[in-house]
Amino acid sequence: ALQVARAAGARIAATAGSPAKRAFLRAAGAELVLDSRDPGFADQLRAVWPEGVDVVLNSLAGDAMERSLELTKPFGRFVELGKRDFFENTRVGLRPWRRNLTYFGVDVDQLPRSRPDLAKTLLEQIAQRMQSGALHPLPHAVRSPAEAEAAFRTLQASGQIGKLVLLPPPVPPAATESLAATAEAAPSVPGPAGWAPPEGIILVVGGTQGFGFECAKWLAARGATRLALLSRRGGTTPGAEAAVRALAALGAAATVHAADAADPKALKAALAEIRAEGPKLVGIVHAAAVFDDGAAASMTQQRFARVLAPKLDAALNLDRLTRRDPIQLFLLFSSATTAMGNPGQANYVAANAALEALARRRQREGLPALAVGWGPIADAGILAAHANTAETLARRLGVESMTAAESLSALPALLATGAPVLSLARIGWRQAGMALPILEEPLFDIVRGQREATAGTSDLRAELLALSPEEARALLRQVVREEAARILRLPPDAIPTDAPVAGMGLDSLGGLELRGALEQRLGMSVPLASVTEDLTVDVLARRLADGLAAGGQAEDAVADLVEQFEPSRGALTPDATPDVTKDTH
């Protein structure tokens, strides 16, 4: 920015937070250099340039941003590059705009997405100016993979000048040979970066709604040009016409077909109809599901069959009836709970376990197959309409929901492994272990280490709940000081309890790390939305104490409820258990 301003013939005043950076700015041609961490920098500029400046290029936040705004001359321009005030929805009075100012909020990340042609033109201009010597590259320092944490700490403390370049770790020769062997074993599966859907028709069962429709959109965005969407109601499914239009906007011609995939005759007729439309059938995505949740003791053969049919029967029919098609993609949607079970969903877990067995069988026969055990999807499917269920999963099992786009973005990497079954989910193993005794089995030895790493959480929380309110707050203050000191690389005694943590150098990135560390140690949600100017160790400790007390009361209420359960089975009696039936097929 300084080089561009100089090329335009501007006189430049610049601010920086350290003597070394200010010296660098003087050497780079800034006429006036001030300390950005000194609240009086605006007054110092006014003392030299009483009228102020024509243009402010700002990346400071809060009060410092407002002081910079006050420096703008009448008819001047204020260009905002920082994002903190945007995210925190900072309010600014309109008084400065009486001077006919213009405010530009600039988020450069959006430019290549919204206006790719303009972004390309601007980058080409910059490249030409660098090639001609009109612009010079920024200073940079290269860091090895082992220095990743130190590099981020340097960024967090604003200790660098220019850019830090983090080199990726080298790929060991053995890993290269393994990848080559995988590619030979599964030549139809391209690598993640260049993965594209096979050319031809891809059938998406359950593709008119929910996560199945999100997958259809994802395929279209990746280059699929022909899609067939299958559901029991076909074109009469709510939103089917809108789905076809949405896929067309992404470049894919889609047709909608009505058939129950669990019925072999109906599916055979639908497949014949799809094949008659044109290109060869090259892909299958099976995303259909029906839910009929309830305690295991209340399950009947009919309730099991209701859930098994759209999952397993449909998958078996798709496997058998497409053996003569040149299938390159056979994708089955399973659940991350299959390996460990999920209370209340014995039928659903069984259906997915069978689905995964089919994927393994197909691969043994040399046929393409991948069953993906998805974690909860927040914005599509059943959880999108039942937010309370997602909250229950997070609270009981520590399972964090992911968006459909985030989950599907991992598909190329999952396909590239060549494995028949994989799962993708964010699971808090400590919380899950408390609810699911099966996690103590040898099968889960790998994740047990992660759970043991946080085993002290329950002990600390129990200790806090046993203390008086005053003693609990004192211990929480110490815990917060320890974590803040670790992030800031200071001794705990150097962290005052009554001074704003922002003044000690804890920024928004450090605030996120502090929140995560406290949640891991305390086993509870931490009410820390952002690092503000008035946030202190004392304030945060009081909030944690309030949240801990509320959580303790909730646990007592749950314990009272558990006493109403039938002791011999550890489950609600059938009479007290409401049937929850949901159909997303």
Coordinates of C-alpha atoms in Angstrom, one line a residue:
A1 CA 0.0 0.0 0.0
L2 CA 2.9 2.4 0.8
Q3 CA 4.4 1.7 -2.6
V4 CA 1.2 2.3 -4.4
A5 CA 0.7 5.6 -2.5
R6 CA 4.2 6.7 -3.4
A7 CA 3.7 5.9 -7.0
A8 CA 0.5 8.1 -7.0
G9 CA 2.6 11.0 -5.6
A10 CA 1.1 11.0 -2.2
R11 CA 2.7 12.2 1.0
I12 CA 2.5 9.4 3.5
A13 CA 2.0 9.1 7.2
A14 CA 2.1 5.6 8.6
T15 CA 1.7 3.8 12.0
A16 CA 3.2 0.7 13.3
G17 CA 3.4 -1.1 16.7
S18 CA 7.2 -1.5 17.2
P19 CA 10.4 0.5 16.8
A20 CA 11.7 -2.0 14.2
K21 CA 8.5 -1.7 12.1
R22 CA 8.5 2.1 12.3
A23 CA 12.2 2.2 11.2
F24 CA 11.2 -0.1 8.3
L25 CA 8.4 2.3 7.3
R26 CA 10.8 5.3 7.3
A27 CA 13.2 3.4 5.1
A28 CA 10.3 2.5 2.7
G29 CA 9.5 6.2 2.2
A30 CA 6.9 7.2 4.8
E31 CA 7.3 10.9 5.7
L32 CA 5.7 10.7 9.1
V33 CA 5.8 7.5 11.2
L34 CA 3.8 7.1 14.4
D35 CA 3.2 4.5 17.1
S36 CA -0.1 2.7 16.4
R37 CA -0.2 1.5 20.1
D38 CA -0.1 5.1 21.4
P39 CA -3.6 6.5 21.8
G40 CA -2.2 9.9 21.1
F41 CA -1.0 9.1 17.5
A42 CA -3.9 11.1 16.0
D43 CA -3.0 14.2 18.0
Q44 CA 0.6 13.8 17.0
L45 CA -0.4 13.7 13.3
R46 CA -2.6 16.8 13.7
A47 CA 0.4 18.6 15.3
V48 CA 2.3 18.1 12.0
W49 CA -0.5 18.1 9.5
P50 CA -3.2 20.2 11.1
E51 CA -5.7 19.7 8.3
G52 CA -5.6 15.9 8.5
V53 CA -5.3 13.6 5.5
D54 CA -7.2 13.0 2.2
V55 CA -7.3 9.2 2.5
V56 CA -7.1 6.8 5.4
L57 CA -6.2 3.1 4.7
N58 CA -7.2 1.5 8.0
S59 CA -6.7 -1.8 9.7
L60 CA -6.9 -0.7 13.3
A61 CA -10.1 -1.5 15.4
G62 CA -12.2 0.0 18.0
D63 CA -11.2 3.4 19.4
A64 CA -8.1 3.6 17.2
M65 CA -10.3 3.2 14.1
E66 CA -12.5 6.1 15.3
R67 CA -9.4 8.3 15.9
S68 CA -8.2 7.5 12.4
L69 CA -11.7 8.4 11.0
E70 CA -11.4 11.8 12.7
L71 CA -8.2 12.6 10.8
T72 CA -10.0 12.5 7.4
K73 CA -10.3 15.8 5.7
P74 CA -13.6 17.1 4.3
F75 CA -14.5 15.1 1.1
G76 CA -11.9 12.6 2.2
R77 CA -12.0 8.8 1.8
F78 CA -11.8 6.2 4.6
V79 CA -10.8 2.7 3.3
E80 CA -11.4 -0.1 5.9
L81 CA -9.3 -3.2 5.5
G82 CA -9.6 -4.6 9.0
K83 CA -12.4 -7.1 9.7
R84 CA -12.7 -7.1 13.5
D85 CA -15.2 -4.2 13.6
F86 CA -17.2 -5.9 10.9
F87 CA -17.4 -9.2 12.8
E88 CA -18.1 -7.5 16.1
N89 CA -20.7 -5.1 14.5
T90 CA -19.1 -2.1 16.0
R91 CA -21.3 1.0 16.1
V92 CA -19.8 4.3 14.9
G93 CA -21.6 7.7 15.2
L94 CA -22.5 9.5 12.0
R95 CA -21.0 12.9 13.0
P96 CA -17.8 12.5 11.0
W97 CA -19.8 12.2 7.8
R98 CA -21.0 15.7 8.1
R99 CA -17.7 16.5 6.4
N100 CA -18.8 14.7 3.2
L101 CA -16.7 11.7 3.8
T102 CA -16.8 8.4 1.9
Y103 CA -16.4 5.1 3.7
F104 CA -15.2 2.0 1.8
G105 CA -15.5 -1.4 3.5
V106 CA -13.1 -3.7 1.7
D107 CA -12.9 -7.5 2.2
V108 CA -10.5 -8.6 -0.5
D109 CA -11.4 -12.2 0.0
Q110 CA -14.8 -11.6 -1.7
L111 CA -13.4 -10.1 -4.8
P112 CA -12.3 -13.2 -6.7
R113 CA -15.5 -15.0 -5.7
S114 CA -17.9 -12.2 -6.7
R115 CA -16.0 -10.5 -9.5
P116 CA -13.4 -12.9 -10.8
D117 CA -12.7 -11.0 -14.0
L118 CA -12.0 -7.8 -12.1
A119 CA -9.8 -9.7 -9.7
K120 CA -7.9 -11.3 -12.5
T121 CA -7.3 -7.9 -14.2
L122 CA -6.1 -6.3 -10.9
L123 CA -3.7 -9.2 -10.2
E124 CA -2.3 -9.0 -13.7
Q125 CA -1.7 -5.3 -13.3
I126 CA 0.1 -5.9 -10.0
A127 CA 2.2 -8.7 -11.7
Q128 CA 3.2 -6.3 -14.5
R129 CA 4.2 -3.6 -12.1
M130 CA 6.3 -6.1 -10.1
Q131 CA 7.9 -7.4 -13.3
S132 CA 8.8 -3.9 -14.4
G133 CA 10.2 -3.0 -11.0
A134 CA 7.6 -0.4 -10.2
L135 CA 6.5 -2.5 -7.2
H136 CA 8.9 -4.6 -5.0
P137 CA 7.9 -7.8 -3.2
L138 CA 7.4 -7.7 0.6
P139 CA 10.0 -9.1 3.0
H140 CA 9.4 -12.6 3.9
A141 CA 10.8 -15.3 6.2
V142 CA 10.6 -19.0 5.5
R143 CA 9.7 -21.4 8.3
S144 CA 9.9 -25.2 8.4
P145 CA 6.9 -27.5 9.3
A146 CA 8.4 -28.0 12.8
E147 CA 8.2 -24.2 13.3
A148 CA 4.5 -24.0 12.5
E149 CA 3.4 -23.1 16.1
A150 CA 6.2 -20.6 16.5
A151 CA 5.2 -19.0 13.2
F152 CA 1.6 -18.6 14.3
R153 CA 2.7 -17.3 17.7
T154 CA 4.8 -14.6 15.8
L155 CA 1.7 -13.7 13.8
Q156 CA -0.4 -13.5 16.9
A157 CA 2.0 -11.2 18.6
S158 CA 2.4 -9.1 15.4
G159 CA 6.2 -9.8 15.6
Q160 CA 6.9 -10.1 11.9
I161 CA 7.6 -7.6 9.1
G162 CA 6.1 -8.8 5.8
K163 CA 5.1 -12.4 5.3
L164 CA 5.8 -15.7 7.0
V165 CA 6.0 -18.6 4.5
L166 CA 5.3 -22.0 6.0
L167 CA 6.8 -24.9 4.0
P168 CA 4.8 -28.1 3.8
P169 CA 6.5 -31.2 5.1
P170 CA 8.2 -33.3 2.4
V171 CA 6.4 -36.5 1.3
P172 CA 8.4 -39.5 2.4
P173 CA 9.4 -41.9 -0.4
A174 CA 7.4 -44.7 1.2
A175 CA 4.3 -42.6 1.2
T176 CA 4.8 -41.7 -2.4
E177 CA 5.1 -45.4 -3.3
S178 CA 2.0 -46.2 -1.3
L179 CA 0.0 -43.5 -3.1
A180 CA 1.2 -44.9 -6.4
A181 CA 0.1 -48.4 -5.4
T182 CA -3.3 -47.1 -4.4
A183 CA -3.7 -45.3 -7.7
E184 CA -2.8 -48.6 -9.6
A185 CA -5.3 -50.5 -7.5
A186 CA -8.1 -48.0 -8.0
P187 CA -7.4 -46.2 -11.4
S188 CA -10.9 -44.8 -11.5
V189 CA -10.4 -42.6 -8.4
P190 CA -8.5 -39.4 -9.2
G191 CA -6.6 -37.4 -6.6
P192 CA -8.4 -34.8 -4.4
A193 CA -7.2 -31.7 -6.2
G194 CA -8.3 -32.8 -9.7
W195 CA -11.3 -35.0 -8.8
A196 CA -14.2 -34.6 -11.1
P197 CA -17.4 -36.6 -11.4
P198 CA -17.4 -39.3 -14.1
E199 CA -18.9 -38.3 -17.4
G200 CA -22.4 -39.7 -17.9
I201 CA -25.5 -39.9 -15.7
I202 CA -25.2 -40.0 -12.0
L203 CA -28.2 -41.3 -10.0
V204 CA -28.8 -39.7 -6.6
V205 CA -31.3 -41.7 -4.6
G206 CA -32.9 -39.3 -2.1
G207 CA -31.6 -36.4 -4.2
T208 CA -34.6 -34.1 -4.2
Q209 CA -34.2 -32.9 -0.6
G210 CA -31.9 -32.7 2.4
F211 CA -28.3 -33.9 2.3
G212 CA -28.9 -35.9 -0.9
F213 CA -29.8 -32.7 -2.7
E214 CA -26.8 -30.9 -1.3
C215 CA -24.6 -33.7 -2.7
A216 CA -26.3 -33.3 -6.1
K217 CA -25.5 -29.6 -6.0
W218 CA -21.9 -30.5 -5.0
L219 CA -21.6 -32.9 -7.9
A220 CA -22.9 -30.2 -10.3
A221 CA -20.5 -27.7 -9.0
R222 CA -17.7 -30.1 -9.5
G223 CA -18.6 -30.6 -13.2
A224 CA -21.4 -33.2 -13.4
T225 CA -23.6 -32.4 -16.4
R226 CA -26.3 -35.1 -16.1
L227 CA -28.1 -36.0 -12.9
A228 CA -31.1 -38.3 -12.2
L229 CA -32.9 -37.7 -8.9
L230 CA -34.8 -40.6 -7.5
S231 CA -37.4 -40.4 -4.6
R232 CA -40.6 -42.2 -3.8
R233 CA -42.8 -39.2 -4.7
G234 CA -40.6 -38.0 -7.6
G235 CA -41.8 -34.8 -9.1
T236 CA -44.5 -34.3 -6.5
T237 CA -41.8 -34.0 -3.7
P238 CA -42.0 -30.5 -2.2
G239 CA -39.2 -28.5 -3.8
A240 CA -38.4 -30.9 -6.6
E241 CA -38.9 -28.3 -9.4
A242 CA -36.8 -25.8 -7.5
A243 CA -34.1 -28.4 -7.1
V244 CA -34.0 -29.0 -10.9
R245 CA -33.7 -25.2 -11.5
A246 CA -30.9 -24.9 -8.9
L247 CA -29.0 -27.7 -10.6
A248 CA -29.5 -26.2 -14.0
A249 CA -28.0 -22.9 -12.7
L250 CA -24.9 -25.0 -11.7
G251 CA -24.6 -26.4 -15.2
A252 CA -26.3 -29.8 -14.7
A253 CA -29.4 -31.1 -16.5
A254 CA -31.4 -33.0 -13.9
T255 CA -34.4 -35.3 -14.3
V256 CA -36.7 -36.4 -11.4
H257 CA -38.0 -40.0 -11.2
A258 CA -40.6 -41.6 -8.8
A259 CA -39.7 -45.0 -7.4
D260 CA -39.1 -46.8 -4.2
A261 CA -35.5 -48.0 -4.4
A262 CA -36.3 -50.8 -1.9
D263 CA -38.8 -52.2 -4.5
P264 CA -36.7 -54.1 -7.1
K265 CA -39.4 -53.9 -9.8
A266 CA -40.0 -50.2 -9.3
L267 CA -36.2 -49.5 -9.3
K268 CA -35.6 -51.7 -12.4
A269 CA -38.3 -49.7 -14.3
A270 CA -36.8 -46.4 -13.2
L271 CA -33.3 -47.4 -14.2
A272 CA -34.5 -48.4 -17.6
E273 CA -36.1 -45.0 -18.0
I274 CA -32.9 -43.3 -16.9
R275 CA -30.8 -45.3 -19.3
A276 CA -33.1 -44.5 -22.2
E277 CA -32.5 -40.7 -21.6
G278 CA -29.1 -40.7 -23.1
P279 CA -25.6 -41.1 -21.7
K280 CA -24.5 -44.2 -19.8
L281 CA -25.2 -44.6 -16.1
V282 CA -21.8 -44.1 -14.5
G283 CA -22.5 -43.2 -10.9
I284 CA -24.7 -44.0 -7.9
V285 CA -25.2 -42.0 -4.7
H286 CA -27.5 -43.6 -2.2
A287 CA -28.5 -40.9 0.4
A288 CA -32.0 -42.0 1.3
A289 CA -33.0 -42.8 4.9
V290 CA -36.0 -43.2 7.1
F291 CA -35.9 -42.7 10.9
D292 CA -38.0 -44.4 13.5
D293 CA -36.2 -43.8 16.8
G294 CA -37.0 -45.3 20.2
A295 CA -35.6 -47.3 23.1
A296 CA -34.2 -50.7 22.0
A297 CA -36.7 -52.5 24.3
S298 CA -39.6 -50.9 22.5
M299 CA -38.4 -51.9 19.0
T300 CA -40.4 -54.3 16.9
Q301 CA -39.6 -56.3 13.8
Q302 CA -41.8 -53.8 11.8
R303 CA -39.9 -50.8 13.1
F304 CA -36.6 -52.4 12.2
A305 CA -37.8 -53.3 8.7
R306 CA -39.1 -49.8 8.2
V307 CA -35.6 -48.3 8.7
L308 CA -33.7 -51.2 7.1
A309 CA -35.6 -51.2 3.8
P310 CA -34.8 -47.8 2.4
K311 CA -31.1 -48.2 3.5
L312 CA -30.1 -51.8 3.0
D313 CA -32.8 -53.2 0.5
A314 CA -32.3 -50.2 -1.7
A315 CA -28.5 -50.5 -1.6
L316 CA -28.7 -54.2 -2.5
N317 CA -31.1 -53.5 -5.4
L318 CA -28.8 -50.8 -6.7
D319 CA -25.8 -53.1 -6.4
R320 CA -27.6 -56.0 -8.3
L321 CA -29.4 -54.0 -10.9
T322 CA -26.4 -51.9 -12.1
R323 CA -23.8 -54.6 -12.5
R324 CA -23.8 -54.2 -16.3
D325 CA -23.5 -50.4 -16.2
P326 CA -20.1 -48.8 -16.4
I327 CA -20.3 -47.6 -12.7
Q328 CA -17.3 -45.6 -11.6
L329 CA -18.8 -44.0 -8.5
F330 CA -20.8 -46.1 -6.0
L331 CA -21.3 -43.8 -2.9
L332 CA -23.3 -44.9 0.1
F333 CA -24.3 -42.5 2.9
S334 CA -23.7 -44.1 6.3
S335 CA -23.4 -42.6 9.8
A336 CA -20.4 -41.9 12.1
T337 CA -22.3 -43.6 14.9
T338 CA -22.2 -47.0 13.2
A339 CA -19.0 -48.2 14.9
M340 CA -20.1 -47.3 18.4
G341 CA -23.9 -47.2 18.3
N342 CA -26.3 -44.4 19.2
P343 CA -28.9 -44.7 22.0
G344 CA -32.4 -44.7 20.6
Q345 CA -31.3 -45.6 17.0
A346 CA -30.5 -49.3 17.1
N347 CA -32.4 -49.9 13.8
Y348 CA -30.6 -47.0 12.0
V349 CA -27.2 -48.1 13.2
A350 CA -27.9 -51.7 12.1
A351 CA -29.0 -50.4 8.6
N352 CA -25.8 -48.5 8.2
A353 CA -23.6 -51.3 9.4
A354 CA -25.1 -53.5 6.7
L355 CA -24.6 -50.7 4.2
E356 CA -20.9 -50.6 5.1
A357 CA -20.7 -54.4 4.7
L358 CA -22.0 -54.1 1.2
A359 CA -19.3 -51.5 0.4
R360 CA -16.6 -53.9 1.6
R361 CA -18.1 -56.8 -0.4
R362 CA -18.2 -54.7 -3.6
Q363 CA -14.6 -53.7 -3.2
R364 CA -13.5 -57.3 -2.7
E365 CA -15.2 -58.1 -6.0
G366 CA -13.2 -55.3 -7.7
L367 CA -16.2 -52.9 -7.9
P368 CA -16.1 -49.3 -6.9
A369 CA -17.7 -48.5 -3.5
L370 CA -17.3 -46.1 -0.6
A371 CA -19.6 -45.9 2.4
V372 CA -19.1 -42.6 4.3
G373 CA -20.1 -42.4 7.9
W374 CA -21.1 -38.7 8.1
G375 CA -21.4 -36.9 11.4
P376 CA -24.4 -34.6 12.1
I377 CA -25.1 -32.1 9.3
A378 CA -26.3 -28.8 10.6
D379 CA -27.9 -27.1 7.6
A380 CA -29.5 -30.0 5.6
G381 CA -31.5 -33.1 6.4
I382 CA -33.2 -34.0 9.7
L383 CA -31.0 -31.8 12.0
A384 CA -31.7 -28.7 10.0
A385 CA -35.4 -28.9 11.1
H386 CA -34.6 -30.2 14.6
A387 CA -32.0 -27.9 16.2
N388 CA -32.8 -29.4 19.6
T389 CA -31.5 -32.8 18.4
A390 CA -28.2 -31.3 17.3
E391 CA -27.9 -29.6 20.7
T392 CA -28.5 -32.9 22.5
L393 CA -25.9 -34.7 20.4
A394 CA -23.4 -31.9 21.2
R395 CA -24.2 -32.0 24.9
R396 CA -24.4 -35.8 25.4
L397 CA -21.7 -37.1 23.0
G398 CA -19.7 -34.0 22.3
V399 CA -20.4 -34.3 18.6
E400 CA -20.1 -31.0 16.7
S401 CA -22.3 -30.5 13.7
M402 CA -20.7 -29.7 10.3
T403 CA -22.2 -27.9 7.3
A404 CA -23.1 -29.8 4.2
A405 CA -20.6 -27.9 2.2
E406 CA -17.8 -28.5 4.7
S407 CA -18.5 -32.2 4.8
L408 CA -18.8 -32.7 1.1
S409 CA -15.6 -30.8 0.5
A410 CA -13.8 -33.8 2.0
L411 CA -15.2 -36.3 -0.5
P412 CA -12.4 -36.1 -3.0
A413 CA -9.9 -36.9 -0.3
L414 CA -12.0 -39.7 1.0
L415 CA -12.5 -41.2 -2.5
A416 CA -8.8 -41.0 -3.2
T417 CA -7.9 -43.3 -0.3
G418 CA -9.5 -46.3 -2.0
A419 CA -10.9 -47.5 1.3
P420 CA -14.4 -49.0 1.3
V421 CA -15.6 -47.4 4.6
L422 CA -14.6 -44.1 6.1
S423 CA -16.2 -41.7 8.7
L424 CA -16.0 -38.0 9.0
A425 CA -17.1 -36.3 12.2
R426 CA -16.0 -34.1 15.0
I427 CA -16.4 -36.1 18.2
G428 CA -15.6 -35.1 21.7
W429 CA -14.3 -38.5 22.8
R430 CA -14.3 -37.7 26.5
Q431 CA -18.0 -36.8 26.5
A432 CA -18.8 -39.7 24.2
G433 CA -17.0 -42.1 26.6
M434 CA -19.2 -41.0 29.5
A435 CA -22.4 -41.9 27.4
L436 CA -21.1 -45.0 25.5
P437 CA -19.4 -47.7 27.6
I438 CA -18.5 -49.5 24.3
L439 CA -15.6 -47.0 23.9
E440 CA -13.8 -48.9 26.6
E441 CA -13.5 -51.9 24.3
P442 CA -10.0 -52.6 22.7
L443 CA -11.5 -51.6 19.3
F444 CA -11.3 -48.0 20.5
D445 CA -7.7 -48.0 21.9
I446 CA -6.6 -45.4 19.5
V447 CA -9.1 -42.8 20.7
R448 CA -8.8 -43.8 24.3
G449 CA -5.5 -41.9 24.4
Q450 CA -7.3 -38.7 23.3
R451 CA -9.8 -39.2 26.1
E452 CA -7.2 -39.9 28.7
A453 CA -5.4 -36.7 27.7
T454 CA -8.5 -34.8 29.0
A455 CA -9.4 -37.1 31.9
G456 CA -8.5 -34.4 34.4
T457 CA -11.5 -32.4 33.1
S458 CA -14.1 -34.2 35.1
D459 CA -11.9 -34.1 38.2
L460 CA -11.5 -30.3 37.9
R461 CA -15.2 -29.8 37.3
A462 CA -16.1 -32.0 40.3
E463 CA -13.7 -30.1 42.5
L464 CA -15.2 -26.7 41.4
L465 CA -18.7 -27.9 42.1
A466 CA -17.7 -29.0 45.6
L467 CA -16.2 -25.6 46.5
S468 CA -18.1 -22.6 47.9
P469 CA -18.9 -19.9 45.3
E470 CA -16.0 -17.7 46.5
E471 CA -13.5 -20.6 46.4
A472 CA -14.7 -21.7 42.9
R473 CA -14.2 -18.2 41.5
A474 CA -10.7 -18.1 43.0
L475 CA -9.8 -21.4 41.4
L476 CA -11.3 -20.3 38.1
R477 CA -9.3 -17.1 38.1
Q478 CA -6.2 -19.2 38.5
V479 CA -7.2 -21.5 35.6
V480 CA -7.9 -18.6 33.3
R481 CA -4.6 -16.9 34.3
E482 CA -2.7 -20.1 33.5
E483 CA -4.2 -20.5 30.1
A484 CA -3.8 -16.8 29.2
A485 CA -0.2 -17.0 30.3
R486 CA 0.4 -20.1 28.2
I487 CA -1.0 -18.3 25.1
L488 CA 0.9 -15.1 25.8
R489 CA 4.1 -16.9 26.8
L490 CA 4.2 -15.2 30.2
P491 CA 4.4 -16.5 33.7
P492 CA 0.9 -16.7 35.3
D493 CA 1.8 -14.2 38.0
A494 CA 2.4 -11.6 35.2
I495 CA -1.3 -11.8 34.2
P496 CA -3.3 -9.3 36.3
T497 CA -6.8 -10.3 37.1
D498 CA -8.3 -6.9 36.9
A499 CA -6.6 -5.5 33.7
P500 CA -8.1 -5.9 30.2
V501 CA -6.5 -8.9 28.5
A502 CA -6.5 -7.1 25.2
G503 CA -4.0 -4.7 26.7
M504 CA -1.6 -7.6 27.3
G505 CA -1.7 -8.6 23.7
L506 CA -4.4 -11.1 23.6
D507 CA -6.2 -10.6 20.3
S508 CA -9.2 -12.3 18.7
L509 CA -7.2 -15.3 17.6
G510 CA -5.8 -15.7 21.1
G511 CA -9.3 -15.4 22.5
L512 CA -10.5 -18.3 20.4
E513 CA -7.5 -20.4 21.7
L514 CA -8.3 -19.4 25.2
R515 CA -11.9 -20.4 24.8
G516 CA -11.0 -23.8 23.4
A517 CA -8.5 -24.4 26.1
L518 CA -10.9 -23.5 28.9
E519 CA -13.7 -25.7 27.4
Q520 CA -11.3 -28.6 27.2
R521 CA -10.2 -28.2 30.8
L522 CA -13.7 -27.5 32.3
G523 CA -15.9 -29.7 30.1
M524 CA -18.4 -26.9 29.6
S525 CA -19.3 -24.2 27.1
V526 CA -17.3 -21.0 27.7
P527 CA -19.2 -17.7 27.2
L528 CA -16.3 -15.9 25.4
A529 CA -17.6 -14.5 22.1
S530 CA -14.6 -12.2 21.5
V531 CA -11.8 -10.3 23.3
T532 CA -13.2 -6.9 24.2
E533 CA -11.6 -3.9 25.7
D534 CA -13.2 -4.5 29.1
L535 CA -12.6 -8.3 29.3
T536 CA -10.5 -9.2 32.3
V537 CA -9.6 -12.4 34.1
D538 CA -12.0 -11.6 36.9
V539 CA -14.9 -10.9 34.5
L540 CA -14.3 -14.2 32.6
A541 CA -14.0 -16.2 35.9
R542 CA -17.3 -14.8 37.1
R543 CA -19.0 -15.8 33.9
L544 CA -17.5 -19.3 34.1
A545 CA -18.7 -19.6 37.7
D546 CA -22.2 -18.6 36.7
G547 CA -22.2 -21.1 33.9
L548 CA -20.8 -23.9 36.1
A549 CA -23.4 -23.3 38.7
A550 CA -26.2 -23.4 36.1
G551 CA -24.7 -26.6 34.7
G552 CA -24.6 -28.2 38.1
Q553 CA -28.3 -27.5 38.6
A554 CA -29.1 -29.0 35.2
E555 CA -27.1 -32.2 36.1
D556 CA -29.1 -32.5 39.4
A557 CA -32.3 -32.2 37.4
V558 CA -31.1 -35.0 35.0
A559 CA -30.2 -37.2 38.0
D560 CA -33.7 -36.7 39.4
L561 CA -35.1 -37.7 36.0
V562 CA -32.9 -40.8 35.8
E563 CA -34.5 -42.1 39.1
Q564 CA -37.8 -42.3 37.2
F565 CA -36.2 -44.7 34.7
E566 CA -36.6 -48.4 35.0
P567 CA -33.5 -49.5 36.9
S568 CA -33.1 -52.9 35.3
R569 CA -32.9 -51.6 31.8
G570 CA -31.6 -48.1 32.2
A571 CA -34.2 -46.8 29.7
L572 CA -37.5 -45.1 29.8
T573 CA -40.4 -47.5 30.1
P574 CA -42.3 -48.0 26.8
D575 CA -45.3 -46.2 28.2
A576 CA -43.2 -43.1 28.9
T577 CA -41.3 -43.2 25.6
P578 CA -42.9 -41.2 22.8
D579 CA -42.5 -42.6 19.3
V580 CA -40.5 -40.2 17.1
T581 CA -41.0 -41.1 13.5
K582 CA -39.4 -39.1 10.7
D583 CA -39.2 -39.8 7.0
T584 CA -36.6 -38.1 4.8
H585 CA -36.6 -40.7 2.0

